């Protein structure tokens, strides 16, 4: 009996039903189909109806999952325009040489991966022959993010093309001799070939999205027309578990990046075993991408399956394919026809009948070999559909077999990611399968030979002709001959030399003011790319909104709530600022794309990315390594820096260690400037080194990390002494002496050298006065703008000495003759200043903010960590007492006096 109080289906919809009778008829039709033909037929009809509605543009939620079949049926596949037989032979050579390279290198124990490329060979070959545009094509060519573990296959193709030789292949993963090949795509190690480093999993997909987005940014700002460039990212299904892999999917769909295609090699295996042992990774990814707004193309089954699908008049086959978990699909790959008949077909009476029509050979062909990702025709159809799709990015889910063509010992085995070699017999079986003209006698002393059809062979000519048609070799990194950027007007930098007088100015605000002046420069202003993760107002950058605009491909389709204010929120299609929302990872991906535009697009851009210093290196240090690997240039700015300057925020926001992490990156030049004029001097030199006329011995492929503070303090005038600029850039200069500071210590007073960086120099200056006025000690104060650059210079000096060259570290030169011991202090852990301790000839001691941060006032936090002026005085007296230059009792008296 129906409950009269129960909620009826029509009541679940807030919208009124204008024709309840018609609605009831549709529902009754569905009930009738379900009763007459079963729920599977009803579901089929509903799915097809929804697909029809979607195709007609009717506003309905999209299907998140489709059947476990190809999105493009065989009847709709276009013919491959090239010579498929020729491409088959080229792919065979590439498969062979990729496996040979890794196997030959195994005797050195350097490792390598064979199975990944074996599964993805056709995914790459089809692209190289028909889609991937080279650097000589229109615009900048395509950008290719190659799956890191597939690098042997890319090297093998470059060998066939004549871009690599046998010696280089033999030096795979052995680079120290100067003629080797890096293990994975590394632009810093092989800069003429690799454009993007991708083996740190998850960063490739994230970077590809922001690269495609940055291409649009360049076009919309009128810097360069990149409309002919397409971004291709080759990824693994296991890699998609990395949070970075899917972090920006919504951005790509929201901004309609149809210049972007993801190709996910769904071989169903990760490093240790199945990606989704009890589930289906393809279906999961389809739902995820469809839900984010992407166009999804599934390329799962090869042509051998066509006969099976034609026999599936009841839908039993499609249902069974959806039911079988991925791990069982792998098992079928390794079992005989009898097992598959029983386990797969035996699960449904309709499938039992179907199996009677199939020979064992047919079953094995389907379940062992026939995957969509292994057939040029299937892959070509997917790629063509992807590049022709407009209004959304495309993901191609291509099913393959990991270890395909490598023999029964490899295919779909859980351990194949760690398997580094094939035996001679396995190579011979592979040779026979691929039909390669390699003789048994070519295996000399059991060493597998490389194979090459000859520089003038039909295969090589075909390969090179196809690449010439598409715009030259690929992948290729090409640094276009671009003239150095002219230096901005000196006025922008010199304005900071006179100081701020009585006005308190934080160095964060000084940096923002400097950028405001630099973006107005007629020559280089348009090349600045300000990047901020939704903290522009925190850093005082809102004044840039109306003048530069925030980039949005849609422009501004609304009237901002603050339109009547001077600094209103202005979005624009040609906006210059990239305000990414709350995503440091996305902001870093922006930065990497902009910082390498000089190579990718032949357009030099000057990115600066400003962020809470705590949320930079700690959160996205892997991307900073990617930045260095990709030879990026620009300015990273850690704002609200230090462990004690951000009042009240506490542990999560208190950065006491970012310079330590930054010091581990060889491409990072880390500075902790104390004053506004130091910020200006460092930025000026950075522009010269990275974008201007760099000195011959300088590496231009570096990036700068500047820490700036939110604490408003008086900004002093730049000292007029000689060598100040050199000291700022190299990391150390004397800011003042006790005498030049107007302090008159007693005659023959003990002397100490106080080294401070960043905001800590203000505590040192106060301590300088206390030491003189209350304890009769003369102190000189030095500004240590870069502890890590001082260390880098000292390490280079040590290396020079080992080569027999006489060289004195700059820190030792600068402190030469300075009287007394050295006491260093910063707003970071002591490890930061202690980087240079071993090269300082004077007695050394340091103070720092070690440990966890805490919420309190600046003064209380500094007292807690023992880095305030009074703590510096006590530490200085203790150091001098240890040398017998002050009475030991003075240390106790000072502690009591200051309440320490």
Short mmCIF file of N, CA and C in Angstrom, two decimals, residues 669-674 678 681-682 685 689 704 723-735 754-758 761 781-794 809-812 814-815 824-825 832-833 835-836 840 844:
data_model
loop_
_atom_site.label_atom_id
_atom_site.label_comp_id
_atom_site.label_asym_id
_atom_site.label_seq_id
_atom_site.Cartn_x
_atom_site.Cartn_y
_atom_site.Cartn_z
N UNK A 669 69.88 31.38 -6.45
CA UNK A 669 70.70 32.39 -5.81
C UNK A 669 69.85 33.01 -4.72
N UNK A 670 70.19 32.71 -3.47
CA UNK A 670 69.33 33.06 -2.34
C UNK A 670 69.86 34.30 -1.62
N UNK A 671 68.99 35.29 -1.47
CA UNK A 671 69.36 36.54 -0.80
C UNK A 671 68.38 36.86 0.31
N UNK A 672 68.92 37.41 1.40
CA UNK A 672 68.12 37.84 2.54
C UNK A 672 68.43 39.31 2.82
N UNK A 673 67.97 40.20 1.94
CA UNK A 673 68.34 41.61 2.06
C UNK A 673 67.70 42.28 3.27
N UNK A 674 68.44 43.21 3.87
CA UNK A 674 67.95 43.92 5.04
C UNK A 674 67.27 45.23 4.69
N UNK A 678 69.27 47.44 -0.86
CA UNK A 678 69.83 46.13 -1.17
C UNK A 678 68.91 45.36 -2.11
N UNK A 681 69.41 46.76 -5.55
CA UNK A 681 70.71 46.38 -6.11
C UNK A 681 70.70 44.93 -6.58
N UNK A 682 70.09 44.05 -5.79
CA UNK A 682 70.05 42.63 -6.15
C UNK A 682 69.19 42.42 -7.39
N UNK A 685 71.03 43.60 -10.47
CA UNK A 685 72.07 42.67 -10.91
C UNK A 685 71.44 41.39 -11.47
N UNK A 689 72.22 39.79 -15.08
CA UNK A 689 72.79 38.45 -15.23
C UNK A 689 71.87 37.52 -16.03
N UNK A 704 66.54 33.72 -8.88
CA UNK A 704 66.82 34.39 -7.63
C UNK A 704 65.70 34.13 -6.62
N UNK A 723 82.80 49.52 -2.92
CA UNK A 723 82.60 48.08 -2.82
C UNK A 723 81.28 47.65 -2.23
N UNK A 724 80.38 48.60 -1.94
CA UNK A 724 79.11 48.23 -1.34
C UNK A 724 78.27 47.39 -2.31
N UNK A 725 78.17 47.84 -3.56
CA UNK A 725 77.38 47.09 -4.54
C UNK A 725 77.94 45.68 -4.72
N UNK A 726 79.26 45.58 -4.81
CA UNK A 726 79.88 44.26 -4.96
C UNK A 726 79.56 43.39 -3.75
N UNK A 727 79.64 43.97 -2.57
CA UNK A 727 79.35 43.21 -1.37
C UNK A 727 77.91 42.76 -1.29
N UNK A 728 76.98 43.64 -1.73
CA UNK A 728 75.56 43.25 -1.72
C UNK A 728 75.34 42.04 -2.62
N UNK A 729 75.93 42.08 -3.79
CA UNK A 729 75.73 40.99 -4.75
C UNK A 729 76.45 39.72 -4.30
N UNK A 730 77.65 39.87 -3.76
CA UNK A 730 78.41 38.68 -3.37
C UNK A 730 78.02 38.14 -2.01
N UNK A 731 77.35 38.98 -1.20
CA UNK A 731 76.79 38.43 0.02
C UNK A 731 77.19 39.09 1.32
N UNK A 732 78.16 40.04 1.34
CA UNK A 732 78.59 40.60 2.62
C UNK A 732 79.29 41.94 2.41
N UNK A 733 78.93 42.94 3.23
CA UNK A 733 79.65 44.20 3.24
C UNK A 733 79.47 44.83 4.62
N UNK A 734 80.40 45.71 4.99
CA UNK A 734 80.31 46.36 6.30
C UNK A 734 79.36 47.54 6.18
N UNK A 735 78.27 47.48 6.95
CA UNK A 735 77.28 48.55 6.93
C UNK A 735 77.78 49.78 7.69
N UNK A 754 79.50 42.11 14.25
CA UNK A 754 78.14 41.58 14.24
C UNK A 754 77.67 41.45 12.79
N UNK A 755 77.37 40.23 12.36
CA UNK A 755 76.87 39.97 11.01
C UNK A 755 75.38 39.67 11.10
N UNK A 756 74.59 40.43 10.37
CA UNK A 756 73.15 40.22 10.40
C UNK A 756 72.57 40.19 9.01
N UNK A 757 71.51 39.42 8.82
CA UNK A 757 70.84 39.39 7.52
C UNK A 757 69.37 39.72 7.71
N UNK A 758 68.76 40.27 6.67
CA UNK A 758 67.34 40.56 6.72
C UNK A 758 66.99 41.46 7.88
N UNK A 761 69.28 42.56 11.11
CA UNK A 761 70.31 43.60 11.20
C UNK A 761 69.84 44.74 12.09
N UNK A 781 78.96 46.52 12.40
CA UNK A 781 77.80 45.77 11.90
C UNK A 781 77.95 45.54 10.40
N UNK A 782 77.76 44.29 10.01
CA UNK A 782 77.86 43.87 8.61
C UNK A 782 76.50 43.37 8.14
N UNK A 783 76.19 43.67 6.90
CA UNK A 783 74.98 43.13 6.30
C UNK A 783 75.36 41.92 5.45
N UNK A 784 74.85 40.78 5.86
CA UNK A 784 75.08 39.53 5.12
C UNK A 784 73.87 39.30 4.21
N UNK A 785 73.94 39.78 3.01
CA UNK A 785 72.80 39.68 2.11
C UNK A 785 72.58 38.26 1.60
N UNK A 786 73.63 37.44 1.60
CA UNK A 786 73.46 36.06 1.12
C UNK A 786 74.49 35.14 1.75
N UNK A 787 74.05 34.40 2.75
CA UNK A 787 74.93 33.40 3.35
C UNK A 787 75.26 32.30 2.34
N UNK A 788 74.28 31.92 1.54
CA UNK A 788 74.50 30.80 0.62
C UNK A 788 75.41 31.18 -0.54
N UNK A 789 75.36 32.44 -1.00
CA UNK A 789 76.27 32.85 -2.06
C UNK A 789 77.70 32.94 -1.53
N UNK A 790 77.85 33.36 -0.28
CA UNK A 790 79.18 33.35 0.33
C UNK A 790 79.71 31.92 0.40
N UNK A 791 78.86 31.00 0.77
CA UNK A 791 79.28 29.59 0.85
C UNK A 791 79.62 29.06 -0.54
N UNK A 792 78.80 29.37 -1.53
CA UNK A 792 79.05 28.88 -2.88
C UNK A 792 80.40 29.38 -3.39
N UNK A 793 80.68 30.64 -3.15
CA UNK A 793 81.97 31.21 -3.57
C UNK A 793 83.11 30.51 -2.83
N UNK A 794 82.92 30.24 -1.55
CA UNK A 794 83.99 29.60 -0.77
C UNK A 794 84.22 28.16 -1.25
N UNK A 809 88.45 32.90 -0.59
CA UNK A 809 87.00 33.11 -0.57
C UNK A 809 86.65 34.57 -0.28
N UNK A 810 85.59 35.04 -0.87
CA UNK A 810 85.21 36.45 -0.70
C UNK A 810 84.93 36.78 0.76
N UNK A 811 84.30 35.87 1.51
CA UNK A 811 83.98 36.15 2.90
C UNK A 811 85.26 36.40 3.69
N UNK A 812 86.31 35.67 3.38
CA UNK A 812 87.58 35.87 4.09
C UNK A 812 88.23 37.19 3.68
N UNK A 814 86.56 39.87 2.69
CA UNK A 814 85.77 40.95 3.26
C UNK A 814 86.09 41.16 4.73
N UNK A 815 86.29 40.09 5.49
CA UNK A 815 86.52 40.19 6.93
C UNK A 815 87.99 40.31 7.30
N UNK A 824 77.18 36.05 14.33
CA UNK A 824 76.21 36.15 13.23
C UNK A 824 74.81 35.89 13.75
N UNK A 825 73.84 36.62 13.19
CA UNK A 825 72.45 36.46 13.63
C UNK A 825 71.51 36.63 12.45
N UNK A 832 71.54 28.55 8.90
CA UNK A 832 71.65 29.47 7.77
C UNK A 832 72.96 30.25 7.83
N UNK A 833 73.26 31.00 8.91
CA UNK A 833 74.57 31.67 8.94
C UNK A 833 75.74 30.72 9.11
N UNK A 835 76.49 28.30 7.58
CA UNK A 835 76.99 27.81 6.29
C UNK A 835 78.41 28.30 6.00
N UNK A 836 78.78 29.46 6.52
CA UNK A 836 80.08 30.05 6.15
C UNK A 836 81.11 29.94 7.27
N UNK A 840 85.56 31.50 7.98
CA UNK A 840 85.80 32.74 8.72
C UNK A 840 86.99 32.51 9.65
N UNK A 844 84.12 32.27 15.79
CA UNK A 844 82.76 32.31 15.22
C UNK A 844 81.72 31.89 16.25
#
